[in-house]
Coordinates of C-alpha atoms and ligand atoms in Angstrom, one line a residue:
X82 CA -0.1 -45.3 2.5
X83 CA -3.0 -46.8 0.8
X84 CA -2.5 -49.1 -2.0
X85 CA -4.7 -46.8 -4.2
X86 CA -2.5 -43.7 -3.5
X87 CA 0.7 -46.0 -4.4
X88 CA -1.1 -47.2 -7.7
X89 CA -2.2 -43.3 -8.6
X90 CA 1.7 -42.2 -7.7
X91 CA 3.3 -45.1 -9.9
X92 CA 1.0 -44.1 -12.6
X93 CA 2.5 -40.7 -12.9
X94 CA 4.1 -40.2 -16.4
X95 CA 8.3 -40.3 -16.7
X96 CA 10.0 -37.0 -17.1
X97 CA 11.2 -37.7 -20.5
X98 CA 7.7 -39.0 -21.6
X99 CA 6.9 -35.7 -20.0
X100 CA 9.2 -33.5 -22.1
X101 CA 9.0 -35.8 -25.4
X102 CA 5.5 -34.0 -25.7
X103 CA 4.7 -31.5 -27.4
X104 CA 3.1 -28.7 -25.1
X105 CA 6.5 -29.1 -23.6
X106 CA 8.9 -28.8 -26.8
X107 CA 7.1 -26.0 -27.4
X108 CA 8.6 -23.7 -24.2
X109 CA 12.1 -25.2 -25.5
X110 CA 13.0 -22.4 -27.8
X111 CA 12.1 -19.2 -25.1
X112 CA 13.2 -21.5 -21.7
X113 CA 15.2 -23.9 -22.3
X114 CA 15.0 -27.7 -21.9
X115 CA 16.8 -27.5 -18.4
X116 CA 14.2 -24.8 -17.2
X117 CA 10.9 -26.7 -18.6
X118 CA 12.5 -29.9 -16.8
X119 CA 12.8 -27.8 -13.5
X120 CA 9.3 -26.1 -14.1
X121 CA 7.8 -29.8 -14.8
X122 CA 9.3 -31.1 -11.5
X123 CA 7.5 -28.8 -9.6
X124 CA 4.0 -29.1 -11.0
X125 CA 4.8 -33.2 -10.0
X126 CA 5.7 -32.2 -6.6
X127 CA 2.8 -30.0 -6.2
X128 CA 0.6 -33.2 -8.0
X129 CA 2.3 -35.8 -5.6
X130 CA 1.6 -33.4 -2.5
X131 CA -2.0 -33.3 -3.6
X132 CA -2.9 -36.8 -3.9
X133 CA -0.6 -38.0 -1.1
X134 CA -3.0 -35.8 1.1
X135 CA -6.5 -37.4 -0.7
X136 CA -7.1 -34.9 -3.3
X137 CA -9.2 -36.9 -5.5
X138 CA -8.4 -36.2 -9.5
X139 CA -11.0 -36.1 -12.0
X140 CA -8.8 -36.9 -15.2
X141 CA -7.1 -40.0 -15.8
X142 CA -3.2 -39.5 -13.9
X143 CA -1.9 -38.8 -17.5
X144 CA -4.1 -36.4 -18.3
X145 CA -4.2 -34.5 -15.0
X146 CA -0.2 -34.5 -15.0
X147 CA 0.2 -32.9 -18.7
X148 CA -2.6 -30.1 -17.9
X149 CA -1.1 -29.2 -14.4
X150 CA 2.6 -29.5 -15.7
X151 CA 1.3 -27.1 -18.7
X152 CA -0.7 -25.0 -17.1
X153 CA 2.3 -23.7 -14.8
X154 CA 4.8 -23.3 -17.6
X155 CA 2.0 -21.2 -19.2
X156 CA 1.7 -18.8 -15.6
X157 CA 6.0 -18.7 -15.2
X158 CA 5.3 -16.9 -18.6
X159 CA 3.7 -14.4 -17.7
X160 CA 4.3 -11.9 -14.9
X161 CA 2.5 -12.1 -11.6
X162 CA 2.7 -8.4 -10.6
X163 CA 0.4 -6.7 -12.9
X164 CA -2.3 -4.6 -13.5
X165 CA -5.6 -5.1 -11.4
X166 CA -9.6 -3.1 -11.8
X167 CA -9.6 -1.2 -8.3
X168 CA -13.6 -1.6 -7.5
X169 CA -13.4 -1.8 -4.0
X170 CA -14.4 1.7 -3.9
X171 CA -11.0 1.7 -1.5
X172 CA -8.7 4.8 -2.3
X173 CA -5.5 3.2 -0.4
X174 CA -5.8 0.0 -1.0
X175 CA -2.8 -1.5 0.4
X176 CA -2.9 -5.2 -0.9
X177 CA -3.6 -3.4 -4.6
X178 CA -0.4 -1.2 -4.4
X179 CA -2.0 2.0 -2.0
X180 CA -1.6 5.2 -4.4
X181 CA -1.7 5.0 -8.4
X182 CA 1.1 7.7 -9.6
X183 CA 0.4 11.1 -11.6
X184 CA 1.1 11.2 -15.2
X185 CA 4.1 13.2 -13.8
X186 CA 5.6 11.1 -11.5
X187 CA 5.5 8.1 -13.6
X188 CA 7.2 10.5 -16.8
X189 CA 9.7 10.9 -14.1
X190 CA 10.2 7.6 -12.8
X191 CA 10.5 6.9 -16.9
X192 CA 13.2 9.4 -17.8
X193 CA 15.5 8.5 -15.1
X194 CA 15.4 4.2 -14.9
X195 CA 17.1 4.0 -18.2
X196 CA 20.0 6.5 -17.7
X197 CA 22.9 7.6 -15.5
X198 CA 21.5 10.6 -13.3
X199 CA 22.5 13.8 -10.9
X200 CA 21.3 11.1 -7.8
X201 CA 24.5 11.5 -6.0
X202 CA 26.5 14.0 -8.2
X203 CA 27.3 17.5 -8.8
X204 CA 27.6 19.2 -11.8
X205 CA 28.6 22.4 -10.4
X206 CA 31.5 21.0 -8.5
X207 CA 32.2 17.3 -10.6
X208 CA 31.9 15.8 -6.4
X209 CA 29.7 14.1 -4.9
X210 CA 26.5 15.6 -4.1
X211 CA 23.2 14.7 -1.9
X212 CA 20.3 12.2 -3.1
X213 CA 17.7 13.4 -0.2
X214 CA 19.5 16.8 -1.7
X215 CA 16.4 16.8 -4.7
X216 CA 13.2 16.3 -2.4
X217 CA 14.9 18.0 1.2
X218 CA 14.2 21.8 0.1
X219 CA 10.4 21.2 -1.5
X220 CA 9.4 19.2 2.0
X221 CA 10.9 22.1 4.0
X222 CA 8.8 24.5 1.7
X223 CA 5.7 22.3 1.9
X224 CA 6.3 21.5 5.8
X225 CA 8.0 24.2 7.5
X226 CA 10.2 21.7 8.6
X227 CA 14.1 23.1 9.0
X228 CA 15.1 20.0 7.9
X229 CA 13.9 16.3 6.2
X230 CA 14.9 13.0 5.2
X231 CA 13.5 10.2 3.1
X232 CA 13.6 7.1 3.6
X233 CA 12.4 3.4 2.0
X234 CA 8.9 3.6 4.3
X235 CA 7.3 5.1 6.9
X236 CA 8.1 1.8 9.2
X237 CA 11.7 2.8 8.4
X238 CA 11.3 6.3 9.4
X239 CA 10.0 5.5 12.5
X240 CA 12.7 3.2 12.8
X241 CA 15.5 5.6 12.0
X242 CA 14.3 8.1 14.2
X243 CA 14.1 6.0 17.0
X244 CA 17.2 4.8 16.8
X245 CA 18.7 7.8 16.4
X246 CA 17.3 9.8 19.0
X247 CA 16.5 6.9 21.5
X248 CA 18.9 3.8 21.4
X249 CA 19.5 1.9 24.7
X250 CA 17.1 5.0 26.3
X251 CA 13.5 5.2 27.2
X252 CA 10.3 6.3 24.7
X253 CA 7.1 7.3 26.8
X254 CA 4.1 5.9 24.6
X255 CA 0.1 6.8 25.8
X256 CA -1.7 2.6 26.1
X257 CA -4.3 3.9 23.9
X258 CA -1.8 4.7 20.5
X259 CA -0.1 1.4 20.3
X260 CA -1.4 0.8 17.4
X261 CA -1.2 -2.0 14.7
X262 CA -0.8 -1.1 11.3
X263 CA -1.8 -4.0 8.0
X264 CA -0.7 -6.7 10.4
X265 CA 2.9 -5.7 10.4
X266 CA 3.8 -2.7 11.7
X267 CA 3.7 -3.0 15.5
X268 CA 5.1 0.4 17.5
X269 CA 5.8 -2.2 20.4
X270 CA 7.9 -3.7 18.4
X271 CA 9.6 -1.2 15.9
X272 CA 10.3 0.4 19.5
X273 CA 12.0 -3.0 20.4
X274 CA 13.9 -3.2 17.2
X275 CA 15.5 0.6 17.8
X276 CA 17.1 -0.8 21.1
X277 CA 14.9 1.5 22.8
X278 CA 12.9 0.4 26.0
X279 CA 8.9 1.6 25.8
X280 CA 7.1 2.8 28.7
X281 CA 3.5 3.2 28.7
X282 CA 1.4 5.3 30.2
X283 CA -2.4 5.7 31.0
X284 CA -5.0 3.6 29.7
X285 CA -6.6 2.3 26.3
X286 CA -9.2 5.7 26.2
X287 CA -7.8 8.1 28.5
X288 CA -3.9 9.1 28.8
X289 CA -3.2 12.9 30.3
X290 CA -0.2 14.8 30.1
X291 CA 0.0 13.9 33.7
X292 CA 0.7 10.6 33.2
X293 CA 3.6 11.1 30.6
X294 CA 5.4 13.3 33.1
X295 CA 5.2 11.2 36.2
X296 CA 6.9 8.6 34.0
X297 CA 9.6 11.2 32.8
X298 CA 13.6 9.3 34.4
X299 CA 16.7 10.6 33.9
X300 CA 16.7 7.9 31.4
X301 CA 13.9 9.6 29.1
X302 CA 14.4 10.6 25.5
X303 CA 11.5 10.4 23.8
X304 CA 7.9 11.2 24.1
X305 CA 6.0 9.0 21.1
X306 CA 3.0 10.3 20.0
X307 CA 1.3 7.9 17.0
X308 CA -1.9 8.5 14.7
X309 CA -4.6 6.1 15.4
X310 CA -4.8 5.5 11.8
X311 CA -7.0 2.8 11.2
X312 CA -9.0 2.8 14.2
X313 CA -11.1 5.1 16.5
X314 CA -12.1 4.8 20.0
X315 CA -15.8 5.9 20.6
X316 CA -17.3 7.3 23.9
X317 CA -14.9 8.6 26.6
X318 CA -11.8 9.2 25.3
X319 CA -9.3 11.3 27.2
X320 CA -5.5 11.7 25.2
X321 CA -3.2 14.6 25.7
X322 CA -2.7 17.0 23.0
X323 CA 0.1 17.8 20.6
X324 CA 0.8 21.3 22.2
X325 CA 0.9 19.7 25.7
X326 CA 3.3 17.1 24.6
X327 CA 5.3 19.3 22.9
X328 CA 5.7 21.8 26.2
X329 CA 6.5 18.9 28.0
X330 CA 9.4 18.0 26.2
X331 CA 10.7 21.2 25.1
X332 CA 10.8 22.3 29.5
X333 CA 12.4 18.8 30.2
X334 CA 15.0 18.7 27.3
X335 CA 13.7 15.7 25.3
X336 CA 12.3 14.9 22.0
X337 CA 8.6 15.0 20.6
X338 CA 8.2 12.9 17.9
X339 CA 5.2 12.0 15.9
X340 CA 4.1 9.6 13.5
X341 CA 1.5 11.2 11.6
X342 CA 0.9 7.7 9.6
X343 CA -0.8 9.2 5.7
X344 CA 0.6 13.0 6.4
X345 CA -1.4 15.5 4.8
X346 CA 0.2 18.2 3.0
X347 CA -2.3 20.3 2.2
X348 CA -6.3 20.7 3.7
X349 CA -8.6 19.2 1.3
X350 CA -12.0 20.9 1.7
X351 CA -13.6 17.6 2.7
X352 CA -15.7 16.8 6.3
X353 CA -13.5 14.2 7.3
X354 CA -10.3 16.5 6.7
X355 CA -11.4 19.2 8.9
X356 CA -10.5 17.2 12.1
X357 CA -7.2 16.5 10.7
X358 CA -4.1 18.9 10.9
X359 CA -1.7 19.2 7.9
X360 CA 2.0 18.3 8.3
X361 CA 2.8 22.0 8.9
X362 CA 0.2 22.8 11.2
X363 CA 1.3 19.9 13.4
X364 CA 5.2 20.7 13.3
X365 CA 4.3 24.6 14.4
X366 CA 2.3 23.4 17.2
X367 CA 4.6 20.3 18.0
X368 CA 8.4 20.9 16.1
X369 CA 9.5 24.1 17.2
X370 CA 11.9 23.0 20.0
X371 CA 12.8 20.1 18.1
X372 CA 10.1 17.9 17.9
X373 CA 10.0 15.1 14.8
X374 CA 7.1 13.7 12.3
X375 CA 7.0 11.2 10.4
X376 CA 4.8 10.0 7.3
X377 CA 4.0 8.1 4.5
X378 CA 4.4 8.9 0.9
X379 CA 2.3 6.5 -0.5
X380 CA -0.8 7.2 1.1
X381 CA -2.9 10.4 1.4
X382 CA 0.2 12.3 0.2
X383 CA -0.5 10.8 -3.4
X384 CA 3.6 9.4 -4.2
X385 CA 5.6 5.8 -4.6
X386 CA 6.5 4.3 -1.6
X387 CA 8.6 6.3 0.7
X388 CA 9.0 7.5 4.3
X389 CA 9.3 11.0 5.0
X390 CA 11.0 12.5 8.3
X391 CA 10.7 16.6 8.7
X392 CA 11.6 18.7 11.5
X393 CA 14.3 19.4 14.0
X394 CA 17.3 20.4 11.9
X395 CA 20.2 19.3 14.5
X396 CA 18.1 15.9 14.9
X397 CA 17.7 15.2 11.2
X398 CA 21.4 15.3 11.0
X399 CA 22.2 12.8 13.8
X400 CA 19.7 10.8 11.5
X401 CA 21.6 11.3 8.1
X402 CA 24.5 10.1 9.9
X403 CA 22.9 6.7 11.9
X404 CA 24.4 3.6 9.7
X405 CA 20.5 2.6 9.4
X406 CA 20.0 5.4 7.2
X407 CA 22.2 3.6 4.4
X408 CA 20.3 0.6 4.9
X409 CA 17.1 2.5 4.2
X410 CA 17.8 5.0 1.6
X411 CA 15.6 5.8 -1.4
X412 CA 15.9 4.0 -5.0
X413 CA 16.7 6.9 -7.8
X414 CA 13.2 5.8 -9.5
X415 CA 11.2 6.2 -6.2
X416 CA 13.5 9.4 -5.7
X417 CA 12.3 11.4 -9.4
X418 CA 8.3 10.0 -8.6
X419 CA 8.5 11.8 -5.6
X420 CA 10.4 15.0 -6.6
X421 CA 7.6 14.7 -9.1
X422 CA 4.8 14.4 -6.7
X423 CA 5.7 17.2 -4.7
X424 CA 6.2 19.6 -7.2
X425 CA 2.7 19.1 -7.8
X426 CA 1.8 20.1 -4.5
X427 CA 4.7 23.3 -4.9
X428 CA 3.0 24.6 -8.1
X429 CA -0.4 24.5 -6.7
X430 CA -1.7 21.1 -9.1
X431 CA -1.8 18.2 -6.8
X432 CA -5.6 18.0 -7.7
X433 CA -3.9 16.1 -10.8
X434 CA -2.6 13.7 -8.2
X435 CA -5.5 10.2 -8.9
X436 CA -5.9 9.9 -4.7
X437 CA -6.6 13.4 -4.1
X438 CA -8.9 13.2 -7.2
X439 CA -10.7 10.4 -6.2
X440 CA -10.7 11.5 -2.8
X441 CA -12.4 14.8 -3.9
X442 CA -14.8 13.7 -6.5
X443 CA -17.9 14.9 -5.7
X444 CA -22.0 12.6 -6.1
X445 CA -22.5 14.6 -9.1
X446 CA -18.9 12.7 -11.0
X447 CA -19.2 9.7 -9.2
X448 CA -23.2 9.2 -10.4
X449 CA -21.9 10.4 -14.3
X450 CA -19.6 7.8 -13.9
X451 CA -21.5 4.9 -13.0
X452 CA -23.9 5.6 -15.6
X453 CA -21.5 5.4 -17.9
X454 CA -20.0 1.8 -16.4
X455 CA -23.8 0.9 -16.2
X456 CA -23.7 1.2 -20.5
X457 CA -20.6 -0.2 -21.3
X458 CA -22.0 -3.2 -19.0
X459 CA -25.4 -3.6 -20.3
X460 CA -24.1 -3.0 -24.2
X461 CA -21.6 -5.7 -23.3
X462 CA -24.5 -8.0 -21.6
X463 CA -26.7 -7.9 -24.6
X464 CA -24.0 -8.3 -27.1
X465 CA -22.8 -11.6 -25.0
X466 CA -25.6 -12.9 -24.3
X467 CA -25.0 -13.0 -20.4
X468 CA -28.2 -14.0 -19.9
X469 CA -29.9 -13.1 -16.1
X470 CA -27.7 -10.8 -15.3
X471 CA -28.9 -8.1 -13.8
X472 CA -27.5 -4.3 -13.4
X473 CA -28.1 -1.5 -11.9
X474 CA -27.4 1.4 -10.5
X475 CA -26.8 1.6 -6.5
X476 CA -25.2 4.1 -3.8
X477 CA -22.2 2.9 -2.3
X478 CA -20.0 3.7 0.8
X479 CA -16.4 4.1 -0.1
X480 CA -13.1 4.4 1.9
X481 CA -10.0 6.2 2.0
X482 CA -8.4 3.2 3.3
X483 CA -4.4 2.5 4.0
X484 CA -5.4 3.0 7.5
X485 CA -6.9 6.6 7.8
X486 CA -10.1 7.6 8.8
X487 CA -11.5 4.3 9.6
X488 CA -14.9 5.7 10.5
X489 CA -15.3 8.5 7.4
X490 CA -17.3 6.6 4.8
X491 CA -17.0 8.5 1.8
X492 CA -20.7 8.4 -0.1
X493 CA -20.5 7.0 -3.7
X494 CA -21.9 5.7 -6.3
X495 CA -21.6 1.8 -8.3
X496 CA -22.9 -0.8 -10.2
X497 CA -24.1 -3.6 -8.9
X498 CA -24.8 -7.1 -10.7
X499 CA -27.0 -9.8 -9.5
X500 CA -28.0 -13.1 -11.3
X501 CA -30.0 -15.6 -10.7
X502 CA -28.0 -18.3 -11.8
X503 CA -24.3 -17.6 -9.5
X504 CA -23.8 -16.4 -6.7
X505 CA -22.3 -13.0 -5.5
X506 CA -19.0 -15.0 -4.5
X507 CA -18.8 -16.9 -7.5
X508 CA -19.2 -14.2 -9.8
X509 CA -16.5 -12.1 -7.8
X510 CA -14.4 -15.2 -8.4
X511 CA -14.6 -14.8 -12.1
X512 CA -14.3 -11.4 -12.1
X513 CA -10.9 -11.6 -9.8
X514 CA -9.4 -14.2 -11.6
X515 CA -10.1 -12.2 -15.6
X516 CA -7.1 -12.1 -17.4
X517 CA -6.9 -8.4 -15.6
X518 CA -8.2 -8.8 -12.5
X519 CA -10.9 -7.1 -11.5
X520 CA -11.6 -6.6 -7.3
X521 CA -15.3 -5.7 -6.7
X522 CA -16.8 -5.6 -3.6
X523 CA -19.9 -7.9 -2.0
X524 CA -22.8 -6.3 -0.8
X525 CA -26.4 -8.1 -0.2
X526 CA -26.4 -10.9 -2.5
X527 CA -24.6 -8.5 -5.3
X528 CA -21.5 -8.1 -6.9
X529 CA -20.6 -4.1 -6.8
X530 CA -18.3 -2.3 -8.3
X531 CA -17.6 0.9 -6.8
X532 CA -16.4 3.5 -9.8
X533 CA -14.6 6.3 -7.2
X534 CA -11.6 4.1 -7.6
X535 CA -11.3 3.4 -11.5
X536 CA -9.5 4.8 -13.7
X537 CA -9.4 5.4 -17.7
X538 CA -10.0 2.2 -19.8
X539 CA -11.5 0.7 -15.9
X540 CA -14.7 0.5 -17.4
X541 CA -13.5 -1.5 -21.2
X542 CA -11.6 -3.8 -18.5
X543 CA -14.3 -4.7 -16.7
X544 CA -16.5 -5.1 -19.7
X545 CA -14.2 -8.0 -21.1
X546 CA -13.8 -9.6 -17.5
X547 CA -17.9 -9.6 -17.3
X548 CA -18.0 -11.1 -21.0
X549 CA -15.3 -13.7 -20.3
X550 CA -17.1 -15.0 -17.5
X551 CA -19.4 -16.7 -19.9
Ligands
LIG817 C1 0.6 3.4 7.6 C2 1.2 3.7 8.9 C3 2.5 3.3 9.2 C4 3.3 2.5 8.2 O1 3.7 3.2 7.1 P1 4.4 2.5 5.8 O2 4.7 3.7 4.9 O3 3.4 1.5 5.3 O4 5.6 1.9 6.3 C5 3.1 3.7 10.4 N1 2.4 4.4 11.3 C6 1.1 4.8 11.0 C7 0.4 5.6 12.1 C8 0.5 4.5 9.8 O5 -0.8 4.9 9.5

């Protein structure tokens, strides 16, 4: 080690120097001294890391320790899971926490975390009594489906069903759906995990429904059919349909299963939605002779985080039964936001539910609201003093992002700003990095905030991060 790195790490101030001052006293009283001692330690290993591999400081060692050694008592303070500005213009934003809740679900959520619930009990009886019980009846209603379970994700459902209906058995797959999903959902490998053995037929573009029944065995259980959710082949593209699949399976005794990825429960009147089947339509044309879907909650559907499976009854139950099923089971807060959520679908409101609203808005809402952003913005500007910024108006191209319809840009409208003095990146940075963080997106040289995605108070939010950046 160079002598220079030696002198830098002996000069590093003493614990007890360290906690004798007072930015440090001052988190005795909320932390104690035992927990400022351990927080301290860390910020030096973090320092000592640093200049061991050649970061060069620009503060004095004494200086540079106390601001470091401060600055992460100050962020153990505060929470790290919080609120963020959603201007990416992406609907399902699954780094930002895919779907925002309805007032409904979260009043739910609320009234049922602080107190002791009906999520396993009776009252009729004083016995025990069903959790999937309170959302299994409204999916039937909503899907047609004879029977349903819910489960932590859509990963897990997948999961449970395989290993229910397929362990130490064979799943027939087409080449062209196995599909990666955010980098960690891998059908190869949740196949793997089941104990089930994949076998797959036909090629990237083109699979036929002769392919899947040449590779039909003795050994067969499963044909797998999976939603190319976040990607689309273009030109020649050959796969066999739902109805064939289903035929299939039903005349050779084994299960169609389908993982429908977002799920949607009822047909928006948008372009992109008219190629897409809802749940129901694809378990009358695929579930009758016990076939299986599975979905997300937390994507199109517009709920927490959840994974619902719906169809065959006498399947369903094998599932309720599988040991996985424990492992996976829904929390009682997830459990009342998604009772919630549905029932806005049951009585007819889910246009209350923010991704179907965002989804839906039409140019005419999306331009009133970035005239309105564009104000607050320019009001803020001139108040601040924010010198060469410049903003305006501009037509964007949104997403409905978590994965589905990869290719259906949803027109919109934003604002962008531009200065002279920063660059897009920079200013991004700043905005990310506000005290709420706000996520714009980049776009030729300008920072631009897409408004399909913000919600009430967005705009005030976005005003202070812009002001702050000063
Ligand atoms: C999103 C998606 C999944 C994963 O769902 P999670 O709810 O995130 O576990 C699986 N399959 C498909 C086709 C998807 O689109």
């Amino acid at each position: 080690m160079a002598d220079s790195t030696n002198n830098t790490l002996r000069a590093i101030p003493a614990m007890d120097a360290l906690l004798d001052s007072s930015w440090a006293s001052r988190f005795f009283d909320c932390l104690g001294r035992e927990t400022v001692k351990n927080i301290i330690r860390e910020a030096l290993d973090r320092l000592k890391r640093d200049i061991c591999a050649g970061a060069q400081l620009n503060l004095p060692i004494e200086k540079e320790t106390a601001i470091r050694a401060e600055e992460l008592l100050m962020t153990r303070m505060s929470s790290t899971l919080k609120p963020v500005v959603n201007a990416t213009g992406i609907v399902i934003h699954t780094n930002l926490g895919r779907a925002p809740l309805s007032d409904s679900a979260i009043n739910a959520a609320a009234a049922i975390s602080g107190v002791y619930s009906t999520l396993e009990y009776s009252p009729e009886s004083g016995g025990r009594g069903g959790r999937n019980a309170h959302v299994e009846w409204l999916i039937r209603l909503l899907t047609g489906a004879e029977a349903a379970l819910v489960v932590n994700n859509n990963a897990a459902a997948v999961l449970l069903a395989l290993s229910a209906t397929a362990a130490g058995r064979e799943v027939i797959v087409s080449a062209g759906e196995l599909v990666e999903i955010g980098g960690s959902f891998r059908i190869p490998e949740i196949l793997e995990f089941s104990g089930a053995k994949m076998i797959t037929v036909g090629c990237t573009n083109s699979t036929r429904i002769s392919d899947y029944s040449g590779a039909i065995t003795e050994n067969t259980a499963v044909l797998l059919k999976v939603h190319p959710s976040n990607y689309k082949i273009e030109g020649f593209v050959k796969s066999a349909s739902r109805e064939e699949l289903c035929g299939l399976a039903s005349s050779r005794r084994l299960v169609f299963m389908e993982d429908l990825g977002s799920g949607l429960l009822v047909k928006l009147d948008l372009p992109f939605t008219n190629h897409e089947n809802s749940v129901k339509e694809c378990l009358k044309d695929g579930g009758a002779d016990g076939g299986i879907v599975t979905f997300s909650g937390d994507k199109l559907l517009g709920g927490p985080q959840i994974g619902v499976i719906a169809g065959s009854k006498q399947l369903i139950k094998k599932m309720k039964e599988h040991q996985l099923a424990r492992a996976l089971r829904v929390d009682k807060i997830t459990l009342a936001a998604f009772e919630a959520t549905l029932r806005l679908y049951f009585t007819g409101r889910y246009k209350d539910i923010p991704v179907i609203k965002m989804i839906t808005l039409d140019k005419k809402d999306l331009h009133e609201k970035a005239l309105v952003l564009c104000r607050i913005l320019k009001d803020a500007a001139a108040r601040n003093n924010t010198g060469d910024l410049d903003i305006s108006i501009v037509e964007t191209s949104d997403a409905v992002g978590g994965g589905a319809y990869p290719t259906d840009a949803l027109p919109g409208f934003g604002v962008a700003l531009r200065s002279a003095s920063i660059s897009a990146e920079a200013l991004a940075a700043k905005l990310r990095t506000a005290q709420t963080p706000v996520v714009p997106g980049i776009r030729d040289g300008s920072v631009v905030l897409h408004v399909r995605t913000l919600i009430t108070g967005d705009e005030l939010l976005i005003a202070s991060a812009l002001t702050a950046c000063n």
